[in-house]
Coordinates of C-alpha atoms in Angstrom, one line a residue:
Chain A
X1 CA -111.5 142.9 -70.2
X2 CA -108.0 141.4 -69.6
X3 CA -107.3 139.7 -66.4
X4 CA -105.1 141.3 -63.7
X5 CA -101.6 140.2 -62.9
X6 CA -101.2 138.7 -59.4
X7 CA -98.2 139.7 -57.3
X8 CA -97.4 138.8 -53.7
X9 CA -94.8 139.3 -51.1
X10 CA -94.5 138.9 -47.3
X11 CA -95.0 142.6 -46.9
X12 CA -94.2 145.9 -48.6
X13 CA -90.9 144.8 -50.3
X14 CA -92.7 143.5 -53.4
X15 CA -94.1 147.0 -54.0
X16 CA -90.7 147.8 -55.6
X17 CA -91.6 145.0 -58.2
X18 CA -95.1 146.3 -58.6
X19 CA -93.9 149.8 -59.1
X20 CA -91.3 148.7 -61.8
X21 CA -94.0 146.6 -63.5
X22 CA -96.5 149.5 -63.6
X23 CA -93.8 151.6 -65.1
X24 CA -93.6 149.1 -68.0
X25 CA -97.3 148.0 -68.2
X26 CA -99.2 151.2 -67.3
X27 CA -102.6 150.0 -68.6
X28 CA -102.5 146.6 -66.9
X29 CA -104.4 145.8 -63.7
X30 CA -102.7 144.3 -60.7
X31 CA -103.7 142.5 -57.5
X32 CA -101.1 142.7 -54.8
X33 CA -101.1 140.4 -51.8
X34 CA -99.1 141.6 -48.8
X35 CA -98.9 138.9 -46.1
X36 CA -98.1 141.4 -43.4
X37 CA -99.6 139.2 -40.7
X38 CA -96.8 136.8 -41.1
X39 CA -93.9 139.0 -42.3
X40 CA -91.0 138.5 -42.1
X41 CA -90.5 135.3 -44.0
X42 CA -86.7 135.5 -43.9
X43 CA -86.1 133.5 -40.8
X44 CA -89.0 131.0 -41.0
X45 CA -88.5 127.4 -42.0
X46 CA -88.6 126.6 -45.7
X47 CA -91.7 124.4 -45.4
X48 CA -93.6 127.1 -43.6
X49 CA -92.7 129.7 -46.3
X50 CA -93.6 127.2 -49.0
X51 CA -97.1 126.7 -47.4
X52 CA -97.6 130.5 -47.2
X53 CA -96.7 130.9 -50.9
X54 CA -99.1 128.1 -51.9
X55 CA -102.0 129.6 -49.9
X56 CA -101.5 133.0 -51.5
X57 CA -101.0 131.6 -55.0
X58 CA -104.3 129.8 -54.8
X59 CA -106.0 132.8 -53.4
X60 CA -104.8 134.8 -56.4
X61 CA -105.8 131.9 -58.7
X62 CA -109.4 132.2 -57.4
X63 CA -109.4 135.9 -58.3
X64 CA -108.7 134.8 -61.9
X65 CA -105.3 136.4 -62.5
X66 CA -103.5 135.9 -65.8
X67 CA -100.1 135.2 -64.1
X68 CA -98.5 135.2 -60.7
X69 CA -95.3 137.1 -59.8
X70 CA -93.7 135.9 -56.6
X71 CA -92.2 139.3 -55.7
X72 CA -90.3 137.9 -52.7
X73 CA -86.9 136.3 -52.9
X74 CA -87.4 134.2 -49.8
X75 CA -90.7 132.7 -51.2
X76 CA -89.1 132.3 -54.7
X77 CA -86.1 130.5 -53.1
X78 CA -88.3 128.2 -51.0
X79 CA -91.4 127.6 -53.2
X80 CA -90.2 127.6 -56.8
X81 CA -90.1 125.7 -59.1
X82 CA -92.6 123.4 -57.3
X83 CA -95.3 126.1 -57.1
X84 CA -95.0 126.9 -60.8
X85 CA -95.5 123.3 -61.6
X86 CA -98.7 123.1 -59.6
X87 CA -100.4 126.3 -60.6
X88 CA -102.6 126.5 -63.7
X89 CA -101.3 130.0 -64.7
X90 CA -97.6 131.1 -65.3
X91 CA -95.6 131.8 -62.2
X92 CA -92.6 134.1 -62.2
X93 CA -90.1 134.4 -59.5
X94 CA -87.4 137.1 -58.9
X95 CA -84.3 134.8 -58.8
X96 CA -83.9 133.8 -62.5
X97 CA -84.1 137.4 -63.8
X98 CA -81.5 138.5 -61.2
X99 CA -79.2 135.7 -62.2
X100 CA -79.6 136.4 -65.8
X101 CA -79.0 140.1 -65.4
X102 CA -75.8 139.5 -63.3
X103 CA -74.5 137.2 -66.0
X104 CA -75.1 139.9 -68.5
X105 CA -73.6 142.7 -66.4
X106 CA -70.5 141.2 -65.0
X107 CA -67.1 141.8 -66.7
X108 CA -64.9 139.8 -64.4
X109 CA -67.3 137.0 -63.6
X110 CA -67.0 137.7 -59.9
X111 CA -70.5 138.2 -58.5
X112 CA -72.0 138.7 -55.1
X113 CA -75.5 138.2 -53.7
X114 CA -77.1 139.4 -50.5
X115 CA -80.6 138.4 -49.1
X116 CA -82.5 137.1 -46.1
X117 CA -81.3 134.1 -44.1
X118 CA -83.7 131.8 -45.8
X119 CA -82.8 133.0 -49.3
X120 CA -79.0 132.6 -48.8
X121 CA -79.4 129.3 -46.8
X122 CA -81.4 127.8 -49.7
X123 CA -78.4 128.2 -51.9
X124 CA -80.7 128.7 -54.9
X125 CA -78.9 131.9 -56.1
X126 CA -75.4 130.4 -55.6
X127 CA -76.3 127.3 -57.5
X128 CA -77.7 129.1 -60.5
X129 CA -74.8 131.6 -60.6
X130 CA -72.2 128.9 -60.4
X131 CA -74.0 126.9 -63.1
X132 CA -73.7 130.1 -65.2
X133 CA -69.9 129.8 -64.8
X134 CA -69.6 132.6 -62.3
X135 CA -67.5 133.0 -59.1
X136 CA -69.9 133.7 -56.2
X137 CA -69.8 135.4 -52.9
X138 CA -73.0 135.3 -50.8
X139 CA -74.0 137.0 -47.5
X140 CA -77.2 136.9 -45.5
X141 CA -78.2 140.4 -44.2
X142 CA -81.2 139.6 -41.9
X143 CA -81.4 143.1 -40.5
X144 CA -81.7 144.9 -43.8
X145 CA -85.4 144.2 -44.2
X146 CA -86.1 145.8 -40.8
X147 CA -84.0 148.9 -41.7
X148 CA -86.3 149.5 -44.5
X149 CA -89.6 148.8 -42.6
X150 CA -88.3 151.0 -39.7
X151 CA -87.8 153.8 -42.2
X152 CA -84.1 153.7 -41.4
X153 CA -82.7 153.2 -44.9
X154 CA -80.9 156.5 -44.6
X155 CA -79.6 156.3 -41.0
X156 CA -76.5 155.7 -39.0
X157 CA -77.9 152.2 -38.2
X158 CA -78.0 151.5 -42.0
X159 CA -74.4 152.6 -42.4
X160 CA -73.2 150.6 -39.5
X161 CA -75.0 147.4 -40.5
X162 CA -74.0 147.7 -44.2
X163 CA -70.4 148.1 -43.3
X164 CA -70.7 145.1 -40.9
X165 CA -72.4 142.8 -43.5
X166 CA -70.2 143.8 -46.4
X167 CA -66.9 144.0 -44.6
X168 CA -65.7 140.6 -45.8
X169 CA -66.8 141.1 -49.4
X170 CA -64.0 140.1 -51.8
X171 CA -63.4 141.9 -55.1
X172 CA -66.5 141.6 -57.2
X173 CA -67.9 143.8 -59.9
X174 CA -71.6 142.9 -59.5
X175 CA -73.8 142.6 -56.5
X176 CA -77.4 141.2 -56.6
X177 CA -79.8 142.8 -54.2
X178 CA -81.6 139.5 -53.5
X179 CA -84.5 140.8 -51.5
X180 CA -87.2 143.1 -52.9
X181 CA -86.8 145.5 -49.9
X182 CA -83.1 146.2 -50.7
X183 CA -83.5 148.7 -53.6
X184 CA -84.5 151.1 -50.8
X185 CA -81.1 150.6 -49.3
X186 CA -79.2 151.0 -52.7
X187 CA -77.7 154.4 -51.8
X188 CA -76.1 153.2 -48.6
X189 CA -75.0 149.9 -50.1
X190 CA -73.5 151.6 -53.1
X191 CA -71.6 154.0 -50.8
X192 CA -70.2 151.1 -48.8
X193 CA -69.2 148.8 -51.8
X194 CA -68.0 151.6 -53.9
X195 CA -69.0 153.0 -57.3
X196 CA -67.1 150.3 -59.3
X197 CA -69.6 147.6 -58.2
X198 CA -72.9 147.4 -60.2
X199 CA -76.0 146.8 -58.1
X200 CA -78.5 144.5 -59.7
X201 CA -82.1 145.0 -58.3
X202 CA -84.2 141.9 -58.6
X203 CA -87.3 144.1 -58.6
X204 CA -86.2 146.0 -61.8
X205 CA -84.9 143.0 -63.7
X206 CA -88.0 140.9 -62.8
X207 CA -90.3 143.7 -64.1
X208 CA -88.2 143.7 -67.3
X209 CA -88.6 140.0 -67.9
X210 CA -92.3 139.8 -66.9
X211 CA -93.3 142.8 -68.9
X212 CA -91.7 141.2 -72.1
X213 CA -94.2 138.3 -71.7
X214 CA -97.3 140.6 -71.5
X215 CA -98.6 142.9 -74.1
X216 CA -99.6 146.1 -72.3
X217 CA -103.4 145.6 -72.0
X218 CA -105.1 148.5 -73.9
X219 CA -108.4 147.7 -72.1
X220 CA -107.0 147.6 -68.6
X221 CA -107.3 150.7 -66.4
X222 CA -104.0 150.5 -64.7
X223 CA -105.7 149.7 -61.4
X224 CA -104.2 148.1 -58.4
X225 CA -106.1 146.2 -55.6
X226 CA -104.2 145.3 -52.5
X227 CA -105.1 142.5 -50.1
X228 CA -103.4 142.5 -46.8
X229 CA -103.4 140.0 -44.0
X230 CA -102.2 142.3 -41.3
X231 CA -104.5 145.2 -40.9
X232 CA -105.1 148.1 -43.4
X233 CA -103.8 151.2 -41.6
X234 CA -100.7 149.3 -40.5
X235 CA -99.9 148.3 -44.0
X236 CA -100.5 151.8 -45.4
X237 CA -98.2 153.2 -42.8
X238 CA -95.3 150.7 -43.4
X239 CA -95.8 151.1 -47.2
X240 CA -94.9 154.8 -47.0
X241 CA -91.2 153.8 -47.0
X242 CA -91.6 152.4 -50.5
X243 CA -93.6 155.3 -51.9
X244 CA -97.0 154.6 -50.4
X245 CA -100.0 152.6 -51.6
X246 CA -101.9 153.5 -54.7
X247 CA -105.3 151.7 -55.1
X248 CA -107.9 150.0 -52.9
X249 CA -106.7 148.1 -49.8
X250 CA -108.8 145.1 -48.7
X251 CA -108.3 143.2 -45.5
X252 CA -107.7 139.5 -45.8
X253 CA -108.2 137.1 -42.9
X254 CA -105.0 135.0 -42.6
X255 CA -107.0 132.2 -41.0
X256 CA -109.3 131.8 -44.0
X257 CA -106.4 132.2 -46.3
X258 CA -104.8 129.2 -44.7
X259 CA -108.0 127.2 -45.0
X260 CA -108.4 128.1 -48.6
X261 CA -104.8 127.1 -49.3
X262 CA -105.1 123.7 -47.6
X263 CA -108.4 122.9 -49.5
X264 CA -107.3 124.1 -52.9
X265 CA -103.6 123.2 -52.7
Chain B
X1 CA -113.4 129.7 -10.5
X2 CA -111.3 132.8 -10.5
X3 CA -111.1 134.8 -13.7
X4 CA -107.9 134.8 -15.8
X5 CA -105.5 137.8 -16.0
X6 CA -105.4 139.3 -19.4
X7 CA -102.0 140.3 -20.9
X8 CA -101.2 141.8 -24.3
X9 CA -98.3 142.8 -26.4
X10 CA -97.7 143.6 -30.1
X11 CA -96.0 140.3 -30.4
X12 CA -93.8 137.9 -28.5
X13 CA -92.0 140.5 -26.2
X14 CA -94.7 140.4 -23.6
X15 CA -94.1 136.7 -23.1
X16 CA -91.1 137.9 -20.8
X17 CA -93.8 139.5 -18.6
X18 CA -96.1 136.4 -18.8
X19 CA -93.2 134.2 -17.8
X20 CA -92.3 136.4 -14.8
X21 CA -95.9 136.6 -13.7
X22 CA -96.4 132.8 -13.9
X23 CA -93.3 132.4 -11.8
X24 CA -95.0 134.5 -9.1
X25 CA -98.6 133.3 -9.6
X26 CA -98.3 129.7 -10.7
X27 CA -101.9 128.8 -10.1
X28 CA -103.4 131.8 -11.9
X29 CA -104.9 131.4 -15.4
X30 CA -103.8 133.9 -18.1
X31 CA -105.0 135.0 -21.5
X32 CA -102.2 136.4 -23.7
X33 CA -103.0 138.4 -26.9
X34 CA -100.2 138.8 -29.4
X35 CA -101.0 141.3 -32.2
X36 CA -98.5 139.8 -34.5
X37 CA -100.5 140.9 -37.5
X38 CA -99.5 144.5 -36.7
X39 CA -96.2 144.1 -35.0
X40 CA -94.0 146.2 -34.6
X41 CA -95.8 149.0 -32.8
X42 CA -92.6 150.9 -32.3
X43 CA -92.6 153.1 -35.4
X44 CA -96.4 153.5 -35.8
X45 CA -98.2 156.8 -34.9
X46 CA -99.3 157.2 -31.3
X47 CA -103.0 157.4 -32.3
X48 CA -102.8 154.1 -34.2
X49 CA -101.1 152.3 -31.3
X50 CA -103.7 153.8 -29.0
X51 CA -106.4 152.3 -31.2
X52 CA -104.8 148.9 -31.3
X53 CA -104.5 148.8 -27.5
X54 CA -108.1 149.8 -27.0
X55 CA -109.4 147.1 -29.4
X56 CA -107.4 144.4 -27.6
X57 CA -108.4 145.6 -24.1
X58 CA -112.0 145.4 -25.1
X59 CA -111.5 142.0 -26.6
X60 CA -110.0 140.8 -23.3
X61 CA -112.8 142.5 -21.3
X62 CA -115.3 140.4 -23.2
X63 CA -113.4 137.3 -22.2
X64 CA -114.1 138.4 -18.6
X65 CA -110.6 138.9 -17.4
X66 CA -110.0 140.1 -13.8
X67 CA -107.3 142.7 -14.9
X68 CA -105.3 143.7 -17.9
X69 CA -101.6 143.9 -18.1
X70 CA -100.3 146.1 -21.0
X71 CA -97.1 144.0 -21.5
X72 CA -95.7 146.4 -24.1
X73 CA -93.9 149.6 -23.3
X74 CA -95.0 151.3 -26.6
X75 CA -98.6 150.6 -25.9
X76 CA -98.2 151.7 -22.3
X77 CA -96.5 154.9 -23.3
X78 CA -99.2 155.7 -26.0
X79 CA -102.4 154.4 -24.4
X80 CA -102.0 154.9 -20.6
X81 CA -103.5 156.4 -18.5
X82 CA -106.5 157.0 -20.8
X83 CA -107.1 153.3 -21.4
X84 CA -107.1 152.6 -17.6
X85 CA -109.7 155.2 -17.1
X86 CA -112.1 153.8 -19.7
X87 CA -111.8 150.1 -18.8
X88 CA -114.0 148.5 -16.2
X89 CA -111.2 146.4 -14.8
X90 CA -107.8 147.4 -13.4
X91 CA -105.2 148.1 -16.1
X92 CA -101.5 147.8 -15.4
X93 CA -98.7 149.2 -17.6
X94 CA -95.0 148.4 -17.6
X95 CA -93.7 151.9 -17.2
X96 CA -94.6 152.9 -13.6
X97 CA -93.0 149.7 -12.2
X98 CA -89.8 150.4 -14.2
X99 CA -89.6 153.9 -12.9
X100 CA -90.2 152.9 -9.4
X101 CA -87.6 150.2 -9.6
X102 CA -85.0 152.5 -11.1
X103 CA -85.7 155.0 -8.2
X104 CA -85.1 152.3 -5.7
X105 CA -82.0 150.9 -7.4
X106 CA -80.0 154.0 -8.3
X107 CA -77.3 155.2 -6.0
X108 CA -76.1 158.3 -8.0
X109 CA -79.5 159.3 -9.4
X110 CA -78.2 159.1 -12.9
X111 CA -80.5 156.8 -14.8
X112 CA -80.8 155.8 -18.5
X113 CA -83.8 154.3 -20.4
X114 CA -83.8 152.6 -23.9
X115 CA -86.9 151.7 -25.9
X116 CA -88.6 151.8 -29.2
X117 CA -88.9 155.1 -31.1
X118 CA -92.5 155.6 -30.0
X119 CA -91.7 154.9 -26.4
X120 CA -88.8 157.3 -26.3
X121 CA -90.6 159.9 -28.4
X122 CA -93.6 159.9 -26.0
X123 CA -91.3 161.2 -23.3
X124 CA -93.3 159.3 -20.7
X125 CA -90.4 157.6 -19.0
X126 CA -88.3 160.7 -19.1
X127 CA -91.1 162.8 -17.5
X128 CA -91.7 160.3 -14.7
X129 CA -88.0 159.8 -14.0
X130 CA -87.5 163.5 -13.9
X131 CA -90.5 164.0 -11.6
X132 CA -88.9 161.5 -9.3
X133 CA -85.9 163.7 -9.0
X134 CA -83.5 161.7 -11.2
X135 CA -81.1 162.8 -14.0
X136 CA -82.2 161.1 -17.2
X137 CA -80.6 159.9 -20.4
X138 CA -82.8 158.3 -23.1
X139 CA -82.1 156.5 -26.3
X140 CA -84.4 154.9 -28.9
X141 CA -83.1 151.5 -30.2
X142 CA -85.5 150.7 -32.9
X143 CA -83.5 147.7 -34.3
X144 CA -83.3 145.9 -30.9
X145 CA -86.8 144.4 -31.2
X146 CA -85.8 142.9 -34.6
X147 CA -82.5 141.5 -33.3
X148 CA -84.7 139.5 -30.8
X149 CA -87.3 138.4 -33.3
X150 CA -84.6 137.4 -35.8
X151 CA -83.0 135.2 -33.1
X152 CA -79.9 137.4 -33.3
X153 CA -79.7 138.3 -29.6
X154 CA -76.4 136.6 -29.3
X155 CA -74.8 137.7 -32.7
X156 CA -72.3 140.1 -34.1
X157 CA -75.1 142.3 -35.3
X158 CA -76.3 142.6 -31.7
X159 CA -72.9 143.6 -30.6
X160 CA -72.4 146.2 -33.4
X161 CA -75.9 147.7 -32.8
X162 CA -75.6 147.8 -29.0
X163 CA -72.2 149.6 -29.3
X164 CA -73.8 152.0 -31.8
X165 CA -76.9 152.9 -29.7
X166 CA -75.0 153.0 -26.4
X167 CA -71.8 154.8 -27.6
X168 CA -73.0 158.2 -26.4
X169 CA -74.3 156.9 -23.0
X170 CA -73.1 159.2 -20.2
X171 CA -72.1 157.9 -16.7
X172 CA -75.2 156.3 -15.3
X173 CA -75.6 153.5 -12.7
X174 CA -79.1 152.2 -13.7
X175 CA -80.4 151.5 -17.2
X176 CA -84.1 150.6 -17.7
X177 CA -84.8 148.1 -20.5
X178 CA -87.9 149.9 -21.6
X179 CA -89.2 147.3 -24.0
X180 CA -90.4 143.8 -23.1
X181 CA -88.2 142.3 -25.8
X182 CA -85.0 143.7 -24.3
X183 CA -84.5 141.2 -21.5
X184 CA -83.4 138.8 -24.2
X185 CA -80.7 141.2 -25.1
X186 CA -79.5 141.7 -21.5
X187 CA -76.2 139.8 -21.8
X188 CA -74.9 141.8 -24.7
X189 CA -76.3 145.1 -23.2
X190 CA -74.6 144.3 -19.9
X191 CA -71.3 143.6 -21.8
X192 CA -71.4 146.9 -23.6
X193 CA -72.5 149.1 -20.7
X194 CA -70.2 147.3 -18.1
X195 CA -70.9 145.5 -14.9
X196 CA -71.3 148.6 -12.8
X197 CA -74.5 149.5 -14.5
X198 CA -77.7 147.8 -13.1
X199 CA -80.2 146.7 -15.7
X200 CA -83.8 147.1 -14.7
X201 CA -86.1 144.8 -16.7
X202 CA -89.6 146.3 -17.0
X203 CA -90.9 142.7 -17.4
X204 CA -89.6 141.5 -14.1
X205 CA -90.6 144.5 -12.1
X206 CA -94.0 144.7 -13.6
X207 CA -94.6 141.1 -12.6
X208 CA -93.5 142.0 -9.1
X209 CA -96.0 144.8 -8.8
X210 CA -98.9 143.0 -10.4
X211 CA -98.4 139.8 -8.4
X212 CA -98.5 141.8 -5.2
X213 CA -102.1 142.9 -6.1
X214 CA -103.3 139.3 -6.8
X215 CA -103.6 136.5 -4.3
X216 CA -102.3 133.4 -6.1
X217 CA -105.7 131.8 -7.1
X218 CA -105.7 128.3 -5.4
X219 CA -108.6 127.3 -7.8
X220 CA -106.8 128.3 -11.0
X221 CA -105.0 125.7 -13.0
X222 CA -102.1 127.8 -14.2
X223 CA -103.3 127.6 -17.7
X224 CA -102.4 130.0 -20.5
X225 CA -104.5 130.7 -23.6
X226 CA -102.9 132.7 -26.5
X227 CA -104.9 134.6 -29.1
X228 CA -102.8 135.7 -32.1
X229 CA -103.7 137.9 -35.0
X230 CA -100.9 136.9 -37.3
X231 CA -101.2 133.1 -37.8
X232 CA -100.5 130.4 -35.4
X233 CA -97.4 128.6 -36.7
X234 CA -95.7 131.9 -37.4
X235 CA -96.3 133.0 -33.8
X236 CA -95.1 129.7 -32.4
X237 CA -91.9 129.9 -34.5
X238 CA -91.1 133.5 -33.4
X239 CA -91.9 132.8 -29.8
X240 CA -89.1 130.3 -29.6
X241 CA -86.7 133.1 -29.0
X242 CA -88.5 133.8 -25.8
X243 CA -88.7 130.2 -24.6
X244 CA -91.6 129.0 -26.7
X245 CA -95.3 128.9 -26.2
X246 CA -97.0 126.9 -23.4
X247 CA -100.8 126.5 -23.8
X248 CA -103.5 126.7 -26.4
X249 CA -103.0 129.1 -29.3
X250 CA -106.2 130.5 -31.0
X251 CA -106.2 132.5 -34.2
X252 CA -107.9 135.9 -33.9
X253 CA -109.0 137.8 -37.0
X254 CA -107.5 141.3 -36.8
X255 CA -110.4 142.7 -38.9
X256 CA -113.0 141.5 -36.4
X257 CA -110.8 142.7 -33.6
X258 CA -110.9 146.2 -35.1
X259 CA -114.7 146.1 -35.5
X260 CA -115.2 144.9 -31.9
X261 CA -112.9 147.7 -30.7
X262 CA -114.8 150.3 -32.5
X263 CA -118.2 149.1 -31.4
X264 CA -117.3 148.5 -27.7
X265 CA -114.8 151.2 -27.3

């Protein structure tokens, strides 16, 4: 039997990546870790997020996954490439695929990126986009994650906040949604930035890149197992905003996760 | 030795109540439970919140507290008065003190209340205020909790959202801050509603009512012990927005908490 692919996020946002991956690898098995006990990562210090990512990666490693997808822009920005160097299996983040897609899509070379405070403050997107020869505008949108988790993606609050965050946006032709929650907000963002701006979803392009590296396992059963640190019913309820949870959901004690991470990492 | 007073909230919001209580009962000991693994409660179904409140109340009961303060408007709205009837110790919520204070403060009898979706949807505040003979306006402000936890209480986002939520407010002279996070937003709310509106903080008035029932224990040491379901460093980091954590912080496995609640409750 082929091994499952491990995926993790601070919460439900990474389910957009999982969904995109399952669309491309329908027979593969997946293990998804949602660290809902410590969500959101977006305002936490870089070292703290790096520690969380390491703990979860080692937990996945013990479950014998074939690869790890860091389905969280904040964790990707804070923990990669260090985490990839230390893990015995391949580790994929969501940032490089987004940068690569933006480079491919843009006609004018003027690109924007939006994300959490930590993601934007890390400067990782900006550095990579500039290194690719592009002009870059970046904006932290800390309240966007909460719009999604509060099921307010299609609300007057979303409209008000999107106009607020994007009011100073210069003329760009491509905007990277640098947070795995943001695809849920794509309709309101598209309305605010106008149809002439192409939105790049890091969830979709990451699935594209990762699925290229994996043959679709003919012997997998397309099963997903979720491990959640913050209580099972609470997770299932929040996950409804991203289409709900398909598969078994197992509680994971965040204290023991931390211990395991410290010992193994 | 006198027993500690138990307090709980979904997260850090109830620390505003704890702080107000410690100011009035400096020698009393307190146990504070923060259910950060399952925060926020504000959008979760009433039955789910009721279950969380019951689990935590029984956990506090086992620690032999003298009384329980539900320092969370959502939990108070969803779980009281049932919880109080089932617990062997006195249980205080934050809603009755807020209603009583508004009744005392208002000159015109026109009162408003803002809170989470679940609090406002429960209609508990509205029912009690109307029963007290007042005219009532109510507004759910689901994004306010997140402004506080993202350390954005004094930001352009806070200004934009406060204007949005309060734009339809009729002429009132008293506004109840019906969420223990909201005192942190009082400056921006006061600016938006104008100086002629008196803000009633449910944290402050609850501390007033509860402290009247307790003699300040001369044999207590004024100690606080925190139990958190969602990881200790993450809690300490988020709590900085409400003045930080004073006292020991002990991790609490949310899975075992649920088991304990089911068995005992």
